mmCIF file of C-alpha atoms and ligand atoms in Angstrom:
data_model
loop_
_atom_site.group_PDB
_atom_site.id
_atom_site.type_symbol
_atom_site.label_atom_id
_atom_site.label_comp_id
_atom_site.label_asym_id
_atom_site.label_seq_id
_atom_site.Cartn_x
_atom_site.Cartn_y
_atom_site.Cartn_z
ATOM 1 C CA UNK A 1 119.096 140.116 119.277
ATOM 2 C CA UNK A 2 122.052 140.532 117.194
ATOM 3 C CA UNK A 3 125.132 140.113 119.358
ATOM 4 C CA UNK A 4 128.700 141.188 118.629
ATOM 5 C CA UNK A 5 131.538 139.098 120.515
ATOM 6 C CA UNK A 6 135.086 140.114 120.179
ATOM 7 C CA UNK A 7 137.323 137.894 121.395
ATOM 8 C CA UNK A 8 134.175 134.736 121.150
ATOM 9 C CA UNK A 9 136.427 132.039 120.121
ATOM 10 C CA UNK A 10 138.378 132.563 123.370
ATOM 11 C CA UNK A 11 137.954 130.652 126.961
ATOM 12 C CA UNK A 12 134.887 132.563 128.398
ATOM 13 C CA UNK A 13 133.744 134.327 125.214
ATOM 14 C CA UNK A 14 133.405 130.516 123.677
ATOM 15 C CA UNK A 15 130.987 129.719 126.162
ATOM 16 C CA UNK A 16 128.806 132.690 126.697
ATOM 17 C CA UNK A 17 128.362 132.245 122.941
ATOM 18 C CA UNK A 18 127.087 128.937 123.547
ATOM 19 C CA UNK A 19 124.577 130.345 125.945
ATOM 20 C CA UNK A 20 123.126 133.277 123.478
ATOM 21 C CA UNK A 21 122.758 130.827 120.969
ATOM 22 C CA UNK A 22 121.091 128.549 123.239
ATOM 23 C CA UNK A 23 118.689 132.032 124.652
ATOM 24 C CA UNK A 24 118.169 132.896 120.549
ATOM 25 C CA UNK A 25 120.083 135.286 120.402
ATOM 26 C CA UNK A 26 122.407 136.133 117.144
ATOM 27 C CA UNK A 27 126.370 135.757 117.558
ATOM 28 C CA UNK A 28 128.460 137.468 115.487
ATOM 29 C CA UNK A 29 132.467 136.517 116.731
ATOM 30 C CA UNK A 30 135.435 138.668 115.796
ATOM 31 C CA UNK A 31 138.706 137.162 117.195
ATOM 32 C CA UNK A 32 141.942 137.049 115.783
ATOM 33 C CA UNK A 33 143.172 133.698 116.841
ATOM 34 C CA UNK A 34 146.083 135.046 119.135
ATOM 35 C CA UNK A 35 144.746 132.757 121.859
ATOM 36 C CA UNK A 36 142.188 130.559 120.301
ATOM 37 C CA UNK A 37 141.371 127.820 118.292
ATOM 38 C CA UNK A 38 139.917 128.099 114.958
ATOM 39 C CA UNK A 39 137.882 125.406 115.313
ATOM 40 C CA UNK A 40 135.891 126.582 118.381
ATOM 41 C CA UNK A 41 133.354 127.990 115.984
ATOM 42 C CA UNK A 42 132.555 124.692 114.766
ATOM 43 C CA UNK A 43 132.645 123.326 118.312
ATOM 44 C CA UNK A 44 130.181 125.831 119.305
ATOM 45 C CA UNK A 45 127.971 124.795 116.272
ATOM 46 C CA UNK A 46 128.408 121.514 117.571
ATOM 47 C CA UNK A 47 127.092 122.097 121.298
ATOM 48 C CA UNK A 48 124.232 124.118 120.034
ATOM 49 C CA UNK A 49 123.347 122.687 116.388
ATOM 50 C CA UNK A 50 123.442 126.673 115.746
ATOM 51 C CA UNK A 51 126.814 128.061 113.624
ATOM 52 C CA UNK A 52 128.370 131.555 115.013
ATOM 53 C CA UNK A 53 129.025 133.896 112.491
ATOM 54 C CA UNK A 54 133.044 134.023 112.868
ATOM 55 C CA UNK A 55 135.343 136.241 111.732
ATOM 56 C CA UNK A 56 139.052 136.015 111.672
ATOM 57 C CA UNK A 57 139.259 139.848 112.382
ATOM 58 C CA UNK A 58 142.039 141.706 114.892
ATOM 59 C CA UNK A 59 139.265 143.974 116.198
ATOM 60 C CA UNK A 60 141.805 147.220 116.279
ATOM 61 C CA UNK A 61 141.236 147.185 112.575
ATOM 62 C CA UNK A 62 138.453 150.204 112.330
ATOM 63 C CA UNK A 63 137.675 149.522 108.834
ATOM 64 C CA UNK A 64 137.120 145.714 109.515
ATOM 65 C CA UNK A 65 135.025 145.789 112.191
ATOM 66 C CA UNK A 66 133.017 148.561 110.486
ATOM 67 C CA UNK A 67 132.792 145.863 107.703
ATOM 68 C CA UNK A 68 130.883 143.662 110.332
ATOM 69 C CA UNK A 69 128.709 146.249 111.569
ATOM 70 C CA UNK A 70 127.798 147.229 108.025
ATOM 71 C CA UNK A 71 126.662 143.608 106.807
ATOM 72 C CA UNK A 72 124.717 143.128 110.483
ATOM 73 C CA UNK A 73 122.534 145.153 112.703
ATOM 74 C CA UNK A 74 124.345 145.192 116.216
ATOM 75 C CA UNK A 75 122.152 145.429 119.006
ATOM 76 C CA UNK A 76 124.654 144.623 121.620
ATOM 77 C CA UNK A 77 128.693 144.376 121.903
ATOM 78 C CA UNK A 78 130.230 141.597 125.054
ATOM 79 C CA UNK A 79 134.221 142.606 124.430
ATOM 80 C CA UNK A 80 136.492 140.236 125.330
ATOM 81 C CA UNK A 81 139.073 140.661 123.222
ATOM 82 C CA UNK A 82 142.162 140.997 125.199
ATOM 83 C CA UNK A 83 145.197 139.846 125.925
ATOM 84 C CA UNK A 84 145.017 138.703 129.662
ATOM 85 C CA UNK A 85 148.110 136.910 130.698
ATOM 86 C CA UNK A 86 149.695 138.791 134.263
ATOM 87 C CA UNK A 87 153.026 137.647 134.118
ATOM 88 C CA UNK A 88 153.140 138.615 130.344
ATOM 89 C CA UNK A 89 151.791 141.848 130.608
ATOM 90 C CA UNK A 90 154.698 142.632 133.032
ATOM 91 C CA UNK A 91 157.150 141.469 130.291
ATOM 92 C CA UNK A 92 155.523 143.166 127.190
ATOM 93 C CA UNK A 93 153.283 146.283 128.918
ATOM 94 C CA UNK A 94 153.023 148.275 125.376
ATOM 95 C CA UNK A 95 151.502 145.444 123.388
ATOM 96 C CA UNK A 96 148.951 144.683 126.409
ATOM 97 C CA UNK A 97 148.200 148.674 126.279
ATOM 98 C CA UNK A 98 148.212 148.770 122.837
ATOM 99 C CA UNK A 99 145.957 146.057 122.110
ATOM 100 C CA UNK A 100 143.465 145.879 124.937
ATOM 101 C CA UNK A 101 142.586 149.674 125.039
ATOM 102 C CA UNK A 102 143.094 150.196 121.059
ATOM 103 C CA UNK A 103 140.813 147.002 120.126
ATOM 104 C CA UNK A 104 137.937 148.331 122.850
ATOM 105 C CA UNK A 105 138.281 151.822 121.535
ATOM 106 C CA UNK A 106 137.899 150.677 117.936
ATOM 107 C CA UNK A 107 134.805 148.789 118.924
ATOM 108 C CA UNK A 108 132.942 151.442 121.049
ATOM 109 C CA UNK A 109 133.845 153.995 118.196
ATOM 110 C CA UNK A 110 132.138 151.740 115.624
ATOM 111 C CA UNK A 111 129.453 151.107 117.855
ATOM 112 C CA UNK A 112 129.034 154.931 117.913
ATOM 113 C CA UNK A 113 129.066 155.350 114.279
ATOM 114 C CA UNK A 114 126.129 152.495 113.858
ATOM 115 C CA UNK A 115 123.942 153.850 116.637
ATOM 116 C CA UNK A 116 124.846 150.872 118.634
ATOM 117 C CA UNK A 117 124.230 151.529 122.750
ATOM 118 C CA UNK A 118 124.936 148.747 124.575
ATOM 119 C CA UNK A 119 128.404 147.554 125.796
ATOM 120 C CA UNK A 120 129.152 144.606 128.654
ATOM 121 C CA UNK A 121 133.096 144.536 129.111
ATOM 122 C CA UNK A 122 135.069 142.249 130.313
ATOM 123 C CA UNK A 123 136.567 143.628 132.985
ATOM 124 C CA UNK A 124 138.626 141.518 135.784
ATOM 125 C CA UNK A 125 138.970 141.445 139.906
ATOM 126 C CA UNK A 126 142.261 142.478 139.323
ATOM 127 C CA UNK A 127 140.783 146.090 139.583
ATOM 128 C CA UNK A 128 140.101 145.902 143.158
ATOM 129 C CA UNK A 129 144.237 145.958 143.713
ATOM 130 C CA UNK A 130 145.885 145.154 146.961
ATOM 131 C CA UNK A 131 144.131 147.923 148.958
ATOM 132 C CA UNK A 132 140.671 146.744 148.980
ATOM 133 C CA UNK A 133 139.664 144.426 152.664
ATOM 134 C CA UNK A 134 138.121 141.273 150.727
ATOM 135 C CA UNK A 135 135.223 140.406 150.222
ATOM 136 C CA UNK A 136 135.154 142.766 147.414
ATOM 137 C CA UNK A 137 132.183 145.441 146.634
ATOM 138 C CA UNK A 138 131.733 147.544 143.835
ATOM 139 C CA UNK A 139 131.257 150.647 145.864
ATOM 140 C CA UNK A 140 134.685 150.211 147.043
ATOM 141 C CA UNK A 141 137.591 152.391 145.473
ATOM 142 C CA UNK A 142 138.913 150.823 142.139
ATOM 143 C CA UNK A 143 142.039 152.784 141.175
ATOM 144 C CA UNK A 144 145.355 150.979 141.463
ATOM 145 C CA UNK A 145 145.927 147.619 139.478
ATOM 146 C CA UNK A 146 149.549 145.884 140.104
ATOM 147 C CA UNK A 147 150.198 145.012 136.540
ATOM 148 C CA UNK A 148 149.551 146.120 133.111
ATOM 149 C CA UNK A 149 146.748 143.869 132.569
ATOM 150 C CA UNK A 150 144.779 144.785 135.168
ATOM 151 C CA UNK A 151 145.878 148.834 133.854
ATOM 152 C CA UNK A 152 144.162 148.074 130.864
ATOM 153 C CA UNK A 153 140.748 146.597 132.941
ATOM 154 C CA UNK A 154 140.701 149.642 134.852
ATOM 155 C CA UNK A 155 141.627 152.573 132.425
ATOM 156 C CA UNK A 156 138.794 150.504 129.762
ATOM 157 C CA UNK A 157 136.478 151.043 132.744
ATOM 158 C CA UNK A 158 137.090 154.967 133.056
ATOM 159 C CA UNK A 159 136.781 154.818 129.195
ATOM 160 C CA UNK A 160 133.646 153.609 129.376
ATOM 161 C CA UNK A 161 132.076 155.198 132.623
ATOM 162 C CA UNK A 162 133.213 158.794 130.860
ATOM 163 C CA UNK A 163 132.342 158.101 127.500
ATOM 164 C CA UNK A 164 128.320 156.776 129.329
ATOM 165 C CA UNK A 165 128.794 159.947 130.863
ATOM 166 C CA UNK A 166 128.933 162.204 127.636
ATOM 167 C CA UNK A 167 125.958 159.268 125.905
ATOM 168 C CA UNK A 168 122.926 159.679 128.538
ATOM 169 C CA UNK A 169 121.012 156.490 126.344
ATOM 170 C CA UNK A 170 124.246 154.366 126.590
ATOM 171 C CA UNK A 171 125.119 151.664 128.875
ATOM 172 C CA UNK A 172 127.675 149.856 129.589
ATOM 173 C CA UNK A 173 127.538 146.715 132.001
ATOM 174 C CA UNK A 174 131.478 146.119 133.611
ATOM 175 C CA UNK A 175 131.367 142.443 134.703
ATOM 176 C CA UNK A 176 134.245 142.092 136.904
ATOM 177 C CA UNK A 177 135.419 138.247 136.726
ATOM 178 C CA UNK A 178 136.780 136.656 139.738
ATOM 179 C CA UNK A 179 137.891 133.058 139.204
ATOM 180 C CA UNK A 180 136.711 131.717 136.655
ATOM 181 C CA UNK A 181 137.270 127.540 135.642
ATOM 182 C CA UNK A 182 135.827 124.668 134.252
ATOM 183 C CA UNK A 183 134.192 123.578 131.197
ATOM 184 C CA UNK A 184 131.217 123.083 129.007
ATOM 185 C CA UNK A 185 130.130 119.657 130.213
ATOM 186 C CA UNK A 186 130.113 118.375 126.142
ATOM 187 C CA UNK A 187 134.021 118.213 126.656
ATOM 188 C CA UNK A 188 134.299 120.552 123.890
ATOM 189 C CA UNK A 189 135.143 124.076 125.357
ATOM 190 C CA UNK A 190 137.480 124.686 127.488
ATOM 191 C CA UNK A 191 140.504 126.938 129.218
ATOM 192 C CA UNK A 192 143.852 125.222 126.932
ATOM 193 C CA UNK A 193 146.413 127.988 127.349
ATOM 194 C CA UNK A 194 149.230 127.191 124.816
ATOM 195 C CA UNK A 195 152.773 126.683 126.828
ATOM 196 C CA UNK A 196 152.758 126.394 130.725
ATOM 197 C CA UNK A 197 149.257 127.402 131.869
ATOM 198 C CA UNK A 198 149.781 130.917 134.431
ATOM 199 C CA UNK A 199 146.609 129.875 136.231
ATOM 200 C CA UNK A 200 146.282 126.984 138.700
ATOM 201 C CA UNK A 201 143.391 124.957 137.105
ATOM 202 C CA UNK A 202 144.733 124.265 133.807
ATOM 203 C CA UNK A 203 148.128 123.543 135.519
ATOM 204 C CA UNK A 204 146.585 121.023 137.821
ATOM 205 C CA UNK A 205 144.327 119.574 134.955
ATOM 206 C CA UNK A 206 147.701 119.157 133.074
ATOM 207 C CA UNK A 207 149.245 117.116 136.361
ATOM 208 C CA UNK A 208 146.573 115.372 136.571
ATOM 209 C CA UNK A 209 146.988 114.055 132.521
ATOM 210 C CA UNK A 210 150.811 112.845 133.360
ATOM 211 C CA UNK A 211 151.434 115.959 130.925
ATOM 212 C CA UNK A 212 153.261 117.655 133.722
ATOM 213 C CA UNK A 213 155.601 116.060 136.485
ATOM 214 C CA UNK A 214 153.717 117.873 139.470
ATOM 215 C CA UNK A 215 152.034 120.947 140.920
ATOM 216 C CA UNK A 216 153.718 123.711 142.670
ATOM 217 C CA UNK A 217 151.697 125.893 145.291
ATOM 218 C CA UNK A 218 153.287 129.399 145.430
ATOM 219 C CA UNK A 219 152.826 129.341 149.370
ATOM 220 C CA UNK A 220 152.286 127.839 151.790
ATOM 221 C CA UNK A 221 152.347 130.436 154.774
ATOM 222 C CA UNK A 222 149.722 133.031 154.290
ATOM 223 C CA UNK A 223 147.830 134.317 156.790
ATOM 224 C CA UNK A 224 145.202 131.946 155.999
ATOM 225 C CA UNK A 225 143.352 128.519 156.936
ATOM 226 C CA UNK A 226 145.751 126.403 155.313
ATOM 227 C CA UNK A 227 148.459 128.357 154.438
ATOM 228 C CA UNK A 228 147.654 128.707 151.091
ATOM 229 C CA UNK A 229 145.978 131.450 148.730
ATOM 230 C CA UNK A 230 141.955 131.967 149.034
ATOM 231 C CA UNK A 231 140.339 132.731 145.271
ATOM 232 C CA UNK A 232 136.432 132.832 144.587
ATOM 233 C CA UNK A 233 136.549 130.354 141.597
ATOM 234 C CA UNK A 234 133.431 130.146 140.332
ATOM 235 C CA UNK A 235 132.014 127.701 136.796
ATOM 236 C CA UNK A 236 132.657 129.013 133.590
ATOM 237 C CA UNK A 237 129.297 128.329 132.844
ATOM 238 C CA UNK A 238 127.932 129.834 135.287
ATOM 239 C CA UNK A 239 130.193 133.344 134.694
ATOM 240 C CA UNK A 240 128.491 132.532 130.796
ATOM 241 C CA UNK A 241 124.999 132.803 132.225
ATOM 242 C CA UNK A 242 126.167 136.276 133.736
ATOM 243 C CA UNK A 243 126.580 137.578 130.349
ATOM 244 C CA UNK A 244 123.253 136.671 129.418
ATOM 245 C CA UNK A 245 121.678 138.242 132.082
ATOM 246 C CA UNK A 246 123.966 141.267 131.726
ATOM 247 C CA UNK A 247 122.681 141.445 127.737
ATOM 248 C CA UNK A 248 118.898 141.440 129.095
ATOM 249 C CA UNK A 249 120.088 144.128 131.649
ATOM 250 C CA UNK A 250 121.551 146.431 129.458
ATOM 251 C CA UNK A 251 118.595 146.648 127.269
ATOM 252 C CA UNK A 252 116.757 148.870 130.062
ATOM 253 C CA UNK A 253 119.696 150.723 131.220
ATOM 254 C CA UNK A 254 121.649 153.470 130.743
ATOM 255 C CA UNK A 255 124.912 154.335 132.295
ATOM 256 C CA UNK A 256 127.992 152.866 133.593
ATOM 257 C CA UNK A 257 127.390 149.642 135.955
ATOM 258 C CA UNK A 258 130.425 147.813 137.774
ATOM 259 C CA UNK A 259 129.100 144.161 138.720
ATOM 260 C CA UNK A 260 131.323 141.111 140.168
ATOM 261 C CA UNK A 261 130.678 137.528 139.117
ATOM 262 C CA UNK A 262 131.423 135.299 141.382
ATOM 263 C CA UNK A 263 130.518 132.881 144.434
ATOM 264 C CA UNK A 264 130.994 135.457 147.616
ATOM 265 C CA UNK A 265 133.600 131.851 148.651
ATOM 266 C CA UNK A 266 136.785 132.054 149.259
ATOM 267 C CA UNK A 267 138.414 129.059 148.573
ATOM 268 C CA UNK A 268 142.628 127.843 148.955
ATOM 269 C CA UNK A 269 144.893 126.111 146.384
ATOM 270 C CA UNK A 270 144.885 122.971 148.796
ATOM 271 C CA UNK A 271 141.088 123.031 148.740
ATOM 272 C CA UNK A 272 141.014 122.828 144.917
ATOM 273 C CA UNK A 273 143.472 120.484 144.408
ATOM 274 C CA UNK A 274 141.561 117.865 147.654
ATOM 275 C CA UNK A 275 138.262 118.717 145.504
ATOM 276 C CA UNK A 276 139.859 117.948 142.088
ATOM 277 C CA UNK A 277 141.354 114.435 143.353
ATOM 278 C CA UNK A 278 137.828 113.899 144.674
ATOM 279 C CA UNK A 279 136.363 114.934 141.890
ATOM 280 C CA UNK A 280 138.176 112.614 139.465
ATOM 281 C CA UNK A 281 139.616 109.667 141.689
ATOM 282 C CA UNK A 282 143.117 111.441 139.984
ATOM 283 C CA UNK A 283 146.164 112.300 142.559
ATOM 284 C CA UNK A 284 147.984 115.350 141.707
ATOM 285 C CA UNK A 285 151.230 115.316 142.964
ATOM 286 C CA UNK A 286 152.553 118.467 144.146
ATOM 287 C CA UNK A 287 155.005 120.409 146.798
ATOM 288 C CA UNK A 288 154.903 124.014 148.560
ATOM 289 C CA UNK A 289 156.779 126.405 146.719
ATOM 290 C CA UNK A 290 158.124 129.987 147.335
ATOM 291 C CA UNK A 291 155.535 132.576 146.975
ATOM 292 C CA UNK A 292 154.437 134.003 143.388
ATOM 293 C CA UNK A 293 155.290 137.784 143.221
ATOM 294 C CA UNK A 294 151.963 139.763 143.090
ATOM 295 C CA UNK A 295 150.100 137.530 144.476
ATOM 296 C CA UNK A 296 146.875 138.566 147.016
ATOM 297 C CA UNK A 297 146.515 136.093 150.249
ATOM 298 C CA UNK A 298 142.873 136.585 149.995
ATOM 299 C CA UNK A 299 140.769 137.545 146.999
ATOM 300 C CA UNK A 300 136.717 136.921 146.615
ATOM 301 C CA UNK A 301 133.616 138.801 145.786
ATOM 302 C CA UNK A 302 130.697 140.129 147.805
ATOM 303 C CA UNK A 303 128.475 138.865 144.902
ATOM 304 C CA UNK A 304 124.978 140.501 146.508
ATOM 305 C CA UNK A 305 124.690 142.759 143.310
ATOM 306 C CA UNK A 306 124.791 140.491 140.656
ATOM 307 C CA UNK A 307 121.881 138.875 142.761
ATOM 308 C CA UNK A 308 119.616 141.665 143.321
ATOM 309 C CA UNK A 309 120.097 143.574 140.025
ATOM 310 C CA UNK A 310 120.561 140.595 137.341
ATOM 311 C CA UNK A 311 119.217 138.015 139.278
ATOM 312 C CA UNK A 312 121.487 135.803 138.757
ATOM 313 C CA UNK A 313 124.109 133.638 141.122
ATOM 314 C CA UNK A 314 127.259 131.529 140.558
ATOM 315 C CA UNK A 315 125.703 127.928 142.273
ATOM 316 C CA UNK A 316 127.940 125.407 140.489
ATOM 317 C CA UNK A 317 130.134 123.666 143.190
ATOM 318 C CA UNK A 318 133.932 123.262 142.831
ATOM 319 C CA UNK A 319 133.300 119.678 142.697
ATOM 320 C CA UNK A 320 131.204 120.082 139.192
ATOM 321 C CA UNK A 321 133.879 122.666 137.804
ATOM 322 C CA UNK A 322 136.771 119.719 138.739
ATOM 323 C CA UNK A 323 135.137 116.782 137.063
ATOM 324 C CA UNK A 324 134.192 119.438 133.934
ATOM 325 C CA UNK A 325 137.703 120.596 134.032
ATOM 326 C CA UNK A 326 138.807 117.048 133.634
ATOM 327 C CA UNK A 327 136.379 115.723 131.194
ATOM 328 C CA UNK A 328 137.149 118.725 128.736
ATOM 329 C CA UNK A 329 140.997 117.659 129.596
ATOM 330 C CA UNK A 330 140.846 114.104 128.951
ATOM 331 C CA UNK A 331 138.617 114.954 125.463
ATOM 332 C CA UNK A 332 140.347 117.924 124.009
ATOM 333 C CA UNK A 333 143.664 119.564 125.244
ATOM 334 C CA UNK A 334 146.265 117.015 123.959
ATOM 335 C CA UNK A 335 149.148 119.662 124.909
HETATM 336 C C1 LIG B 401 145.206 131.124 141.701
HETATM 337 C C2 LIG B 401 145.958 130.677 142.927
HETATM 338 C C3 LIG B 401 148.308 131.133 142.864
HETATM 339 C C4 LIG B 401 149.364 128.415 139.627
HETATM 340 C C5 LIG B 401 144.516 135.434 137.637
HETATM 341 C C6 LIG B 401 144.542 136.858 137.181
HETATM 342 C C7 LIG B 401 143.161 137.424 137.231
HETATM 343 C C8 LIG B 401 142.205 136.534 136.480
HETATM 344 C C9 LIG B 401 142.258 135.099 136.984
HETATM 345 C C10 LIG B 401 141.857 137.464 134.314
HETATM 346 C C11 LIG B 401 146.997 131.694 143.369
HETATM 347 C C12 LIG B 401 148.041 129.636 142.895
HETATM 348 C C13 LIG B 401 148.644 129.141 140.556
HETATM 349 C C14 LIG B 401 150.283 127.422 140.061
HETATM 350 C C15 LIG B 401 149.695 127.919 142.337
HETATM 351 N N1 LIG B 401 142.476 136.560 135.084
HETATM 352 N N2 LIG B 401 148.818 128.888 141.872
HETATM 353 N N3 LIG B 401 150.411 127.215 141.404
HETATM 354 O O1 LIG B 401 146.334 134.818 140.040
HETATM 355 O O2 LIG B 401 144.120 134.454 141.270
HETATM 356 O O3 LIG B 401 144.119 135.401 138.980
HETATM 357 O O4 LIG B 401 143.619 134.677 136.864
HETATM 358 O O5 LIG B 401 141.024 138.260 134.587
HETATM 359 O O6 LIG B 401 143.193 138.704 136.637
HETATM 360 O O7 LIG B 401 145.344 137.588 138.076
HETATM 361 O O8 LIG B 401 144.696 133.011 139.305
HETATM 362 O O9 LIG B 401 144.935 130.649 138.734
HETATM 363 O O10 LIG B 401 146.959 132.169 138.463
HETATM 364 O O11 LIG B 401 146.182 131.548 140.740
HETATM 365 O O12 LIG B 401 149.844 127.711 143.549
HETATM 366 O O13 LIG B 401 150.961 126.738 139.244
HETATM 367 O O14 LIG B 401 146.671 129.492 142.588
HETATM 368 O O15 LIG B 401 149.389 131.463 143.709
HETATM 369 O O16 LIG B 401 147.032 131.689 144.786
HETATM 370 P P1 LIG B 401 144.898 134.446 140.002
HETATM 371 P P2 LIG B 401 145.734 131.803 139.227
#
């Protein structure tokens, strides 16, 4: 099939390109560079002997990516493109509402125009919101996020639940992402946030490099095992995979579908860092901090649905996403 990624030159999109090229599947990327590298493409050709086509497209053009779908049959749209940085969201809420719900808009209005029917979205955790008892389900109430970005993951998903609604041969397949980390195991693809990484992997991977002076855990006295947060991180090849099955899903379905990816474990910042030092032989200095604002003590997935309806399961260990993690550090990100 003919597959359109927006936003496939970013962290997860990168990687569940690598995987459709690898099932023979078509990849046609759109991404705008914001937070990528232009030469991922080539990387990708690299891991797979197979080029993308790429695009250096900003996908809430309308008359660009109707250029794409005019020059190739779509048979299927994964959107990632998105801003998704938390803390930034909270400091610049317009441009995350402007260009998250504008650039999947553009894209499912295209889609319409070409008699395309298939959508998987990228949609986030984040949606469950602080009222949800963990582990997660996606029968539970989604309805309050606690920042913009997760606003945008949740109002994309009523977008596309009323708009499957209105298209009785449409589906669209929400994946909602819990933790995802670690690396293509060529070293070549990777999560290298530009600046200070926001998320805890990259940070420690960075500690671990000498490229920062030490860790900080935001907490230390949650109601928890250790003190410290519990997240379901689960291998960003493994999350890839999802897609995949997702793609082979949607071809037989119709509607709106909200599916978590990720392990059903819940596991703390101290845990990650004792498994990274195992991992890798590397210390990683670091000291209990204050708490981060908007953080959840406890956040993983019931992932039974994934199972039964895709048939597929995140079984990577968070040993294997460490040493991955640090391979792709030691090869790539020179930040
Ligand atoms: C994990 C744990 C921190 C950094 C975010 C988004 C979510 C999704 C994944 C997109 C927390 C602790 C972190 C540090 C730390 N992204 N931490 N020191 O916040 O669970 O989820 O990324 O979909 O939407 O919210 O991930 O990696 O930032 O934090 O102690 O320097 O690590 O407090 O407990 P988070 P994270």
């Amino acid at each position: 099939m003919n597959v359109f990624v927006p936003g496939g030159a970013g962290y997860i999109g990168s990687h569940t390109c690598v995987e459709l090229i690898q099932a023979g599947h078509q990849v046609i990327i759109a991404d705008d560079l914001s937070n990528s590298s232009a030469d991922v493409p080539q990387r990708i050709k690299t891991i797979t002997g197979t080029a993308p086509i790429f695009y250096q497209v900003d996908v809430c053009n309308k008359e660009k990516v109707r250029e794409i779908f005019k020059a190739h049959h779509i048979d299927a749209v994964i959107h990632f493109a998105g801003y998704k940085a938390v803390g930034e969201s909270c400091r610049i809420p317009a441009k995350y509402y402007r260009n998250n719900i504008d650039s999947a808009l553009t894209v499912l209005e295209v889609m319409e125009e070409f008699g395309c029917k298939k959508f998987v979205f990228s949609s986030s955790a984040t949606v469950y919101g602080p009222m949800n008892p963990v582990p997660y389900n996606e029968e539970m109430p989604a309805q309050v996020a606690t920042n913009p970005y997760g606003w945008t993951k949740l109002m994309i998903e009523q977008i596309l639940r009323d708009y499957a609604a209105a298209h009785p041969d449409f589906s669209a397949i929400l994946l909602r992402y819990f933790n995802p980390i670690g690396a293509h195991s060529s070293g070549l693809l990777g999560d290298d946030p530009n600046g200070i990484p926001n998320n805890l992997m990259p940070y420690v991977a960075r500690v671990a490099a000498g490229i920062l002076p030490q860790l900080t855990v935001y907490g230390g006295d949650y109601d928890t095992p250790d003190g410290t947060c519990l997240r379901d991180y689960l291998h960003v090849v493994d999350l890839a995979k999802g897609h995949l099955k997702a793609i082979d899903y949607a071809m037989n379905h119709t509607g709106a579908e909200a599916i978590n990816l990720g392990t059903g474990n819940g596991v703390s910042v101290l845990e990650l860092i004792h498994a990274f030092q195992n991992a890798t032989g590397v210390k990683v200095p670091y000291v209990i901090g204050a708490r981060r604002d908007g953080d959840l003590a406890k956040c993983w997935a019931n992932a039974e649905k994934a199972k039964k309806l895709l048939g597929w399961s995140a079984d990577m260990t968070i040993e294997e996403m460490c040493r991955d993690t640090w391979n792709f550090t030691q090869k790539v990100s020179q930040k």
